[in-house]
Amino acid sequence: MKKPKTILVMNAGKISTESIYTYSKLPYSKIVIFYTGKKDTWRNKIPSNIEIVSVEKQSQFSGAIKELYTRYPEHRIFPNFSGDANSKHAIKVYNTTFGSRIDAKAFKQKDMMTQFLWDLAKKRYATYSYKNLKDKTYEELAGLVGDNFIVKPINASSSTNTFKISSAEGFDGIKKKLSKNYEYIIEEYIWGNLFSLDFFFDGERMYLLVLAREVVMIELSDKNKFSEAFLRKYGEELQKHFNFILPLSYHIDFSKLSSTEIAFLEQIGNRLREIEYRGVIHLEYKYDPATKQIGFIEWGARYGGYRKIFIKEIYHTDILRVPYYLLVEKDTSRFKKLKGEVYCFKEKEPNLNFVRVKTNFIDTTYQAKILNKSWDILTNSFDSFLKEYYKDTFGIRPKKIDYFVKTSDEYTLHPFYKDSTTKFDYILELNDENFAIFRKKKFQIIEQVFFHDYKK
């Protein structure tokens, strides 16, 4: 049977000659890149199956996608946009390609997510405009959703303007921090450990791509994991701004999924099957192994941060190829049945583990100040310093550290709530022995690396 003509449409703010060559080897008939960069960064002739479309900003993606369908009516188009842009645009592309009628708001707006999964989530919540929320009392809200609840924007990414409330004083204290730019959702607080799962759904079956444990600052506060010294120094700032930051995220083998979690995934799959959903989903949920209670937090039609690295290295699968494998070739040879219509990878790279470490800053910080933490900046690179620090302080020997650093034009790094475009993240590559040590010492590690203290 003749294979259909296909297009992979993606976006990029930076393109290199190497990346263009890599994209040209993908199995699609054509790869279209929405390029948002300021200038060309590639050299040499562009391969015939690569098309680069200059798009100044993401708000223009919708128009550019419509133009693609006009120019290539005989092609099936598959999307892979970065971050939240995928949640906004990918579902619309799949709707056009496969004739589905899925409302993208169910994967973007937090109230719509809960409504869509109501039979499964059953999470008490209420929505308010900025003005109406300011007029409410703690007692009124607690009566609706419980004594402990979360306040967060309905449509915002990360932990922007998110707060946990457990008292009248706490609610009154955050009112001045609420933003007029958002409508808010108030929902009951769910206890337990936070996990995330990226999976691809082909309209019928769920294919698990990566499972991760997410360590969130508020969880450490709930469990009284922070030392008195750390709380004396950072306790006030944590309460104000950093409670919902995820300082650590690390891969977990699918075999660790409990029967409760698998049943939860089967129910989600049933709901997605009803609407013939196609595409990737990044799911976040909390699970308490002691009580076997599980609760839906949120999801998006996108991959989680840095997950493509986890999937590529651990399971030898390029996420850009996944839609082609599952929706065009119908090739499921990489997967095995876990239960029912839930599948996971058959094989993984042995003795290989990744930990994503997110760091942050109390105040705006010059990059050079972080590099100076190596104590001998003239003869010692930050990379060699950090490897030695993990070895000497925690007994952990990373095989490799990959850095993801972005500063302002002035080489400064900002607290995330002031400027989310700067970052100082890294991924630790660990063997099984060192990964086990890391998991045992993760709370101690967070205290010393999150704010770049580096105490021995």
Short mmCIF file of C-alpha atoms in Angstrom, two decimals:
data_model
loop_
_atom_site.label_atom_id
_atom_site.label_comp_id
_atom_site.label_asym_id
_atom_site.label_seq_id
_atom_site.Cartn_x
_atom_site.Cartn_y
_atom_site.Cartn_z
CA MET A 1 0.00 0.00 0.00
CA LYS A 2 1.35 3.41 -0.97
CA LYS A 3 2.25 5.57 2.01
CA PRO A 4 0.49 8.96 2.24
CA LYS A 5 2.37 12.22 1.79
CA THR A 6 3.15 13.66 5.19
CA ILE A 7 4.39 16.90 6.71
CA LEU A 8 5.89 17.41 10.16
CA VAL A 9 5.37 21.02 11.20
CA MET A 10 7.45 22.32 14.11
CA ASN A 11 8.83 25.59 15.47
CA ALA A 12 12.35 26.74 16.30
CA GLY A 13 13.98 29.93 17.53
CA LYS A 14 17.43 28.73 16.54
CA ILE A 15 18.49 26.47 13.67
CA SER A 16 21.93 25.07 12.97
CA THR A 17 23.32 23.29 9.94
CA GLU A 18 23.54 20.14 12.07
CA SER A 19 19.89 20.31 13.15
CA ILE A 20 18.71 20.87 9.58
CA TYR A 21 20.63 17.78 8.50
CA THR A 22 19.07 15.77 11.36
CA TYR A 23 15.54 16.93 10.48
CA SER A 24 16.09 16.04 6.80
CA LYS A 25 16.53 12.37 7.81
CA LEU A 26 13.07 12.15 9.41
CA PRO A 27 10.61 9.85 7.57
CA TYR A 28 8.08 12.56 6.64
CA SER A 29 7.74 13.72 3.03
CA LYS A 30 8.44 17.26 4.14
CA ILE A 31 9.49 19.06 7.33
CA VAL A 32 8.21 22.61 7.74
CA ILE A 33 9.87 24.74 10.42
CA PHE A 34 8.20 27.89 11.73
CA TYR A 35 11.32 29.93 12.42
CA THR A 36 11.01 32.68 15.06
CA GLY A 37 14.71 33.58 15.26
CA LYS A 38 16.11 37.02 14.54
CA LYS A 39 18.58 35.93 11.86
CA ASP A 40 19.62 32.89 9.86
CA THR A 41 21.95 30.63 11.84
CA TRP A 42 22.40 27.84 9.30
CA ARG A 43 24.78 27.49 6.38
CA ASN A 44 24.91 25.68 3.07
CA LYS A 45 22.01 24.63 0.88
CA ILE A 46 18.80 23.54 2.60
CA PRO A 47 17.71 19.96 1.70
CA SER A 48 14.72 19.77 -0.64
CA ASN A 49 12.47 18.18 2.01
CA ILE A 50 13.05 21.04 4.46
CA GLU A 51 11.03 24.25 4.30
CA ILE A 52 11.68 27.15 6.67
CA VAL A 53 8.85 29.63 7.16
CA SER A 54 9.70 32.89 8.89
CA VAL A 55 7.14 33.59 11.64
CA GLU A 56 7.78 36.58 13.88
CA LYS A 57 5.77 35.37 16.89
CA GLN A 58 3.67 32.43 18.05
CA SER A 59 0.42 34.35 17.63
CA GLN A 60 0.96 33.98 13.88
CA PHE A 61 1.16 30.16 13.99
CA SER A 62 -2.56 29.67 13.35
CA GLY A 63 -2.44 31.62 10.10
CA ALA A 64 0.73 29.85 9.01
CA ILE A 65 -0.88 26.45 9.69
CA LYS A 66 -3.97 27.34 7.61
CA GLU A 67 -1.68 28.37 4.76
CA LEU A 68 0.06 24.97 4.94
CA TYR A 69 -3.24 23.15 4.44
CA THR A 70 -3.99 25.40 1.48
CA ARG A 71 -0.61 24.78 -0.15
CA TYR A 72 -0.44 21.06 0.61
CA PRO A 73 -4.05 19.75 0.53
CA GLU A 74 -2.89 16.22 -0.38
CA HIS A 75 -0.57 15.92 2.66
CA ARG A 76 -1.30 14.72 6.17
CA ILE A 77 0.13 17.24 8.60
CA PHE A 78 1.54 16.25 12.00
CA PRO A 79 2.48 18.84 14.65
CA ASN A 80 5.34 19.04 17.13
CA PHE A 81 5.58 22.50 18.65
CA SER A 82 7.62 23.32 21.72
CA GLY A 83 6.05 23.72 25.16
CA ASP A 84 2.60 25.26 25.59
CA ALA A 85 2.46 26.18 21.90
CA ASN A 86 1.76 22.49 21.28
CA SER A 87 -1.22 22.52 23.65
CA LYS A 88 -2.64 25.47 21.75
CA HIS A 89 -2.00 24.40 18.15
CA ALA A 90 -1.42 20.63 17.95
CA ILE A 91 -5.00 19.60 18.69
CA LYS A 92 -6.28 21.92 15.98
CA VAL A 93 -3.87 20.36 13.49
CA TYR A 94 -4.91 16.82 14.41
CA ASN A 95 -8.57 17.89 14.17
CA THR A 96 -8.00 19.01 10.58
CA THR A 97 -5.83 16.03 9.62
CA PHE A 98 -8.18 13.36 11.04
CA GLY A 99 -11.55 15.10 11.10
CA SER A 100 -11.89 15.06 14.89
CA ARG A 101 -13.63 17.84 16.83
CA ILE A 102 -11.69 18.10 20.08
CA ASP A 103 -11.88 21.31 22.12
CA ALA A 104 -8.28 22.33 22.88
CA LYS A 105 -9.47 24.16 26.02
CA ALA A 106 -9.81 20.79 27.77
CA PHE A 107 -6.01 20.59 27.65
CA LYS A 108 -5.24 24.26 28.30
CA GLN A 109 -7.72 25.64 30.85
CA LYS A 110 -7.59 24.09 34.31
CA ASP A 111 -11.34 24.24 34.91
CA MET A 112 -12.07 22.60 31.55
CA MET A 113 -9.55 19.83 32.30
CA THR A 114 -11.38 18.92 35.48
CA GLN A 115 -14.78 19.09 33.78
CA PHE A 116 -13.60 16.81 30.97
CA LEU A 117 -12.31 14.21 33.46
CA TRP A 118 -14.98 14.82 36.08
CA ASP A 119 -16.01 11.17 36.57
CA LEU A 120 -12.35 10.41 37.26
CA ALA A 121 -11.06 13.61 38.89
CA LYS A 122 -14.04 14.55 41.10
CA LYS A 123 -11.98 17.46 42.40
CA ARG A 124 -13.91 20.20 44.19
CA TYR A 125 -13.29 23.55 42.56
CA ALA A 126 -14.73 26.97 41.77
CA THR A 127 -13.73 29.73 39.35
CA TYR A 128 -13.63 33.49 39.97
CA SER A 129 -12.65 36.65 38.20
CA TYR A 130 -9.83 38.63 39.78
CA LYS A 131 -12.30 41.14 41.24
CA ASN A 132 -14.71 38.55 42.65
CA LEU A 133 -11.91 36.53 44.23
CA LYS A 134 -10.57 39.59 46.01
CA ASP A 135 -13.98 40.01 47.65
CA LYS A 136 -14.17 36.43 48.96
CA THR A 137 -13.23 35.25 52.45
CA TYR A 138 -11.26 32.16 53.42
CA GLU A 139 -14.29 30.75 55.19
CA GLU A 140 -16.44 31.05 52.05
CA LEU A 141 -13.87 29.27 49.88
CA ALA A 142 -13.04 26.60 52.47
CA GLY A 143 -16.74 25.80 52.67
CA LEU A 144 -16.70 25.00 48.96
CA VAL A 145 -13.40 23.13 48.50
CA GLY A 146 -12.03 22.27 51.95
CA ASP A 147 -9.73 23.84 54.53
CA ASN A 148 -6.61 23.35 52.37
CA PHE A 149 -6.89 24.61 48.80
CA ILE A 150 -4.93 25.88 45.82
CA VAL A 151 -5.39 29.26 44.15
CA LYS A 152 -4.03 29.44 40.61
CA PRO A 153 -4.78 31.04 37.23
CA ILE A 154 -7.10 29.09 34.97
CA ASN A 155 -4.85 29.56 31.95
CA ALA A 156 -1.19 30.00 32.89
CA SER A 157 1.87 27.77 32.71
CA SER A 158 4.32 26.67 35.39
CA SER A 159 3.57 27.85 38.94
CA THR A 160 2.76 31.42 37.96
CA ASN A 161 0.62 33.14 40.61
CA THR A 162 -0.09 29.81 42.38
CA PHE A 163 -0.63 29.59 46.14
CA LYS A 164 -1.55 26.99 48.74
CA ILE A 165 -3.98 28.33 51.35
CA SER A 166 -4.76 26.78 54.73
CA SER A 167 -5.87 29.77 56.84
CA ALA A 168 -7.68 33.11 56.71
CA GLU A 169 -4.39 34.89 57.30
CA GLY A 170 -2.80 33.05 54.40
CA PHE A 171 -5.63 33.96 52.03
CA ASP A 172 -5.63 37.62 53.05
CA GLY A 173 -1.87 37.65 52.57
CA ILE A 174 -1.99 36.58 48.93
CA LYS A 175 -4.79 38.89 47.79
CA LYS A 176 -2.35 41.69 46.98
CA LYS A 177 -0.29 39.23 44.87
CA LEU A 178 -3.19 38.25 42.62
CA SER A 179 -2.90 39.54 39.06
CA LYS A 180 -5.64 41.40 37.21
CA ASN A 181 -4.52 39.56 34.08
CA TYR A 182 -5.95 36.22 35.20
CA GLU A 183 -9.19 34.46 35.99
CA TYR A 184 -8.62 32.07 38.90
CA ILE A 185 -9.56 28.54 39.89
CA ILE A 186 -9.84 27.49 43.53
CA GLU A 187 -9.47 23.74 44.03
CA GLU A 188 -9.02 21.36 46.91
CA TYR A 189 -5.42 20.49 47.78
CA ILE A 190 -4.47 16.92 46.90
CA TRP A 191 -1.96 15.16 49.14
CA GLY A 192 0.65 12.63 48.04
CA ASN A 193 3.73 12.36 45.83
CA LEU A 194 3.70 14.14 42.49
CA PHE A 195 4.31 12.18 39.28
CA SER A 196 4.22 13.05 35.62
CA LEU A 197 3.67 10.80 32.64
CA ASP A 198 4.15 11.60 28.97
CA PHE A 199 2.24 9.34 26.61
CA PHE A 200 1.06 9.27 23.01
CA PHE A 201 -2.53 8.34 22.17
CA ASP A 202 -3.34 7.08 18.68
CA GLY A 203 -7.12 7.35 18.94
CA GLU A 204 -7.45 3.91 20.53
CA ARG A 205 -4.39 3.00 22.58
CA MET A 206 -2.12 4.71 25.11
CA TYR A 207 1.65 4.42 24.62
CA LEU A 208 3.66 5.36 27.68
CA LEU A 209 6.83 7.27 26.76
CA VAL A 210 8.34 8.36 30.07
CA LEU A 211 7.33 8.27 33.73
CA ALA A 212 8.92 10.71 36.16
CA ARG A 213 8.86 11.56 39.85
CA GLU A 214 8.44 15.29 40.33
CA VAL A 215 9.70 16.74 43.61
CA VAL A 216 7.86 19.95 44.44
CA MET A 217 8.84 22.42 47.15
CA ILE A 218 5.40 22.44 48.81
CA GLU A 219 5.63 18.65 49.26
CA LEU A 220 8.86 19.07 51.22
CA SER A 221 7.15 21.64 53.44
CA ASP A 222 4.18 19.29 53.95
CA LYS A 223 6.57 16.53 55.07
CA ASN A 224 8.79 18.85 57.18
CA LYS A 225 11.84 17.89 55.13
CA PHE A 226 13.55 21.29 55.23
CA SER A 227 16.19 21.92 57.89
CA GLU A 228 15.76 24.73 60.40
CA ALA A 229 18.81 26.51 58.95
CA PHE A 230 17.33 26.42 55.43
CA LEU A 231 13.96 27.69 56.64
CA ARG A 232 15.58 30.51 58.59
CA LYS A 233 17.32 31.66 55.43
CA TYR A 234 14.70 30.95 52.78
CA GLY A 235 11.42 30.10 54.53
CA GLU A 236 9.76 33.44 53.88
CA GLU A 237 10.75 33.47 50.18
CA LEU A 238 9.55 29.87 49.77
CA GLN A 239 6.11 30.79 51.06
CA LYS A 240 5.94 33.88 48.87
CA HIS A 241 7.21 32.57 45.55
CA PHE A 242 8.76 29.09 45.39
CA ASN A 243 6.24 26.65 46.91
CA PHE A 244 5.24 25.18 43.55
CA ILE A 245 8.63 25.09 41.88
CA LEU A 246 9.82 21.61 40.81
CA PRO A 247 13.54 21.54 41.69
CA LEU A 248 13.96 17.86 40.74
CA SER A 249 12.47 15.51 38.19
CA TYR A 250 13.81 12.04 37.56
CA HIS A 251 12.94 9.02 35.43
CA ILE A 252 11.15 5.98 36.92
CA ASP A 253 10.80 2.60 35.26
CA PHE A 254 7.29 1.66 34.11
CA SER A 255 7.49 -1.50 36.21
CA LYS A 256 7.12 0.72 39.28
CA LEU A 257 3.57 1.70 38.33
CA SER A 258 1.08 0.35 40.86
CA SER A 259 -2.17 -1.37 39.91
CA THR A 260 -3.98 1.75 41.15
CA GLU A 261 -2.02 3.96 38.76
CA ILE A 262 -2.54 1.61 35.82
CA ALA A 263 -6.29 1.51 36.48
CA PHE A 264 -6.23 5.33 36.58
CA LEU A 265 -4.49 5.41 33.18
CA GLU A 266 -7.02 2.95 31.73
CA GLN A 267 -9.85 5.27 32.78
CA ILE A 268 -8.11 8.25 31.17
CA GLY A 269 -7.61 6.18 28.02
CA ASN A 270 -11.32 5.34 27.91
CA ARG A 271 -12.17 9.04 28.03
CA LEU A 272 -9.68 9.93 25.29
CA ARG A 273 -10.95 7.08 23.12
CA GLU A 274 -14.43 8.58 23.25
CA ILE A 275 -13.22 11.73 21.50
CA GLU A 276 -10.72 9.93 19.22
CA TYR A 277 -7.80 11.89 20.64
CA ARG A 278 -4.50 11.74 18.77
CA GLY A 279 -1.25 13.22 19.99
CA VAL A 280 0.94 13.55 23.03
CA ILE A 281 -0.18 14.34 26.60
CA HIS A 282 1.85 15.40 29.61
CA LEU A 283 -0.16 14.20 32.64
CA GLU A 284 0.47 15.22 36.25
CA TYR A 285 -1.08 13.37 39.17
CA LYS A 286 -0.48 12.68 42.86
CA TYR A 287 -0.33 9.22 44.36
CA ASP A 288 -0.08 8.14 47.99
CA PRO A 289 1.27 4.55 48.11
CA ALA A 290 0.24 4.17 51.76
CA THR A 291 -3.45 4.93 51.19
CA LYS A 292 -3.48 4.04 47.46
CA GLN A 293 -5.25 7.33 46.82
CA ILE A 294 -4.67 8.96 43.45
CA GLY A 295 -5.67 12.42 42.27
CA PHE A 296 -5.60 14.25 38.94
CA ILE A 297 -3.65 17.52 39.00
CA GLU A 298 -3.56 18.74 35.38
CA TRP A 299 -2.45 17.88 31.86
CA GLY A 300 -1.48 19.46 28.56
CA ALA A 301 -1.22 18.41 24.91
CA ARG A 302 2.59 18.67 25.01
CA TYR A 303 5.75 17.00 26.25
CA GLY A 304 7.09 17.81 29.69
CA GLY A 305 10.27 19.83 29.97
CA TYR A 306 13.39 17.95 28.79
CA ARG A 307 11.37 14.74 28.32
CA LYS A 308 12.55 14.32 24.74
CA ILE A 309 16.07 13.82 26.14
CA PHE A 310 14.88 11.16 28.59
CA ILE A 311 12.96 9.32 25.85
CA LYS A 312 15.75 9.53 23.29
CA GLU A 313 18.53 8.32 25.57
CA ILE A 314 16.70 5.77 27.74
CA TYR A 315 14.35 4.28 25.13
CA HIS A 316 16.25 5.12 21.90
CA THR A 317 13.21 6.82 20.38
CA ASP A 318 13.08 10.27 18.79
CA ILE A 319 9.81 11.99 19.72
CA LEU A 320 9.68 13.60 16.27
CA ARG A 321 9.27 10.12 14.79
CA VAL A 322 6.56 8.89 17.19
CA PRO A 323 3.53 10.26 15.24
CA TYR A 324 4.88 8.67 12.07
CA TYR A 325 5.49 5.29 13.71
CA LEU A 326 2.06 5.12 15.36
CA LEU A 327 -0.26 7.05 13.03
CA VAL A 328 1.24 6.43 9.58
CA GLU A 329 3.14 3.13 9.69
CA LYS A 330 1.01 1.68 12.53
CA ASP A 331 4.30 0.30 13.82
CA THR A 332 3.99 -0.70 17.49
CA SER A 333 7.02 -2.99 17.56
CA ARG A 334 8.80 -0.84 20.16
CA PHE A 335 6.02 -1.38 22.67
CA LYS A 336 4.57 -4.15 24.81
CA LYS A 337 1.16 -4.38 26.44
CA LEU A 338 1.11 -3.29 30.08
CA LYS A 339 -2.60 -3.89 30.57
CA GLY A 340 -5.65 -3.55 28.36
CA GLU A 341 -4.98 -0.77 25.86
CA VAL A 342 -2.03 0.66 27.82
CA TYR A 343 1.41 -0.02 26.35
CA CYS A 344 4.99 0.84 27.32
CA PHE A 345 8.43 0.48 25.76
CA LYS A 346 9.78 -3.08 25.56
CA GLU A 347 13.41 -2.17 26.13
CA LYS A 348 15.46 0.50 27.85
CA GLU A 349 19.11 1.39 28.10
CA PRO A 350 20.46 -0.39 31.21
CA ASN A 351 22.28 1.39 34.02
CA LEU A 352 21.25 4.83 32.76
CA ASN A 353 19.28 7.44 34.72
CA PHE A 354 18.59 11.14 34.29
CA VAL A 355 17.78 13.79 36.89
CA ARG A 356 16.67 17.24 35.78
CA VAL A 357 17.80 19.83 38.34
CA LYS A 358 16.12 23.23 38.28
CA THR A 359 17.82 26.06 40.17
CA ASN A 360 16.63 29.57 40.92
CA PHE A 361 17.52 32.88 42.51
CA ILE A 362 16.24 35.09 45.31
CA ASP A 363 17.44 38.23 43.54
CA THR A 364 18.63 39.11 40.06
CA THR A 365 22.08 37.50 39.78
CA TYR A 366 24.91 37.98 37.30
CA GLN A 367 26.05 34.76 35.62
CA ALA A 368 29.64 35.49 36.69
CA LYS A 369 28.55 35.33 40.34
CA ILE A 370 27.36 31.73 39.84
CA LEU A 371 30.58 30.79 38.07
CA ASN A 372 32.51 32.26 40.99
CA LYS A 373 30.93 29.60 43.21
CA SER A 374 33.67 27.29 41.89
CA TRP A 375 36.02 29.18 44.24
CA ASP A 376 38.79 29.10 41.64
CA ILE A 377 37.20 30.43 38.46
CA LEU A 378 40.54 30.96 36.68
CA THR A 379 41.64 27.32 36.78
CA ASN A 380 38.45 25.40 37.50
CA SER A 381 35.43 25.19 35.15
CA PHE A 382 31.99 25.26 36.72
CA ASP A 383 31.34 21.80 35.28
CA SER A 384 34.38 20.27 36.97
CA PHE A 385 33.52 22.14 40.17
CA LEU A 386 29.94 20.80 40.23
CA LYS A 387 31.04 17.24 39.53
CA GLU A 388 33.55 17.46 42.38
CA TYR A 389 30.92 19.06 44.62
CA TYR A 390 28.44 16.21 44.10
CA LYS A 391 31.22 13.67 44.70
CA ASP A 392 32.72 15.29 47.82
CA THR A 393 29.48 16.47 49.43
CA PHE A 394 26.98 13.73 48.55
CA GLY A 395 29.12 10.80 47.40
CA ILE A 396 27.58 10.99 43.91
CA ARG A 397 29.69 10.67 40.77
CA PRO A 398 27.80 12.00 37.71
CA LYS A 399 28.79 10.41 34.40
CA LYS A 400 27.93 13.68 32.66
CA ILE A 401 26.17 16.99 33.28
CA ASP A 402 24.32 18.79 30.47
CA TYR A 403 23.55 22.46 31.07
CA PHE A 404 20.54 24.49 29.94
CA VAL A 405 21.37 28.08 30.78
CA LYS A 406 19.79 31.20 29.39
CA THR A 407 20.60 34.68 30.67
CA SER A 408 19.28 38.11 29.79
CA ASP A 409 21.17 40.28 27.31
CA GLU A 410 22.99 41.68 30.34
CA TYR A 411 24.08 38.15 31.43
CA THR A 412 21.75 38.18 34.42
CA LEU A 413 19.53 35.44 35.83
CA HIS A 414 16.20 36.39 37.41
CA PRO A 415 13.81 34.81 39.92
CA PHE A 416 11.32 32.87 37.78
CA TYR A 417 8.34 34.97 38.92
CA LYS A 418 10.03 38.16 37.67
CA ASP A 419 11.30 36.79 34.36
CA SER A 420 10.64 33.22 33.24
CA THR A 421 12.86 33.52 30.16
CA THR A 422 16.12 33.12 32.09
CA LYS A 423 17.17 29.79 33.59
CA PHE A 424 20.05 27.80 35.03
CA ASP A 425 19.04 24.14 34.76
CA TYR A 426 21.07 21.00 34.23
CA ILE A 427 20.59 17.26 33.74
CA LEU A 428 22.66 14.74 35.67
CA GLU A 429 23.43 11.45 33.96
CA LEU A 430 23.86 8.75 36.63
CA ASN A 431 24.43 5.02 36.75
CA ASP A 432 22.17 2.87 38.96
CA GLU A 433 24.47 3.02 41.99
CA ASN A 434 24.77 6.80 42.01
CA PHE A 435 21.09 7.24 41.15
CA ALA A 436 20.16 5.26 44.27
CA ILE A 437 22.34 7.56 46.39
CA PHE A 438 20.77 10.61 44.75
CA ARG A 439 17.25 9.48 45.58
CA LYS A 440 18.17 8.93 49.22
CA LYS A 441 19.79 12.36 49.54
CA LYS A 442 17.50 14.38 47.27
CA PHE A 443 16.13 16.63 50.04
CA GLN A 444 19.62 17.49 51.26
CA ILE A 445 20.72 18.14 47.67
CA ILE A 446 17.83 20.52 47.00
CA GLU A 447 18.75 22.66 50.02
CA GLN A 448 22.31 23.13 48.81
CA VAL A 449 21.95 23.46 45.04
CA PHE A 450 18.56 25.09 44.39
CA PHE A 451 19.73 28.55 45.45
CA HIS A 452 23.39 27.79 44.60
CA ASP A 453 24.61 27.66 48.22
CA TYR A 454 27.16 24.83 47.68
CA LYS A 455 28.08 24.30 51.31
CA LYS A 456 30.42 21.42 52.15
#
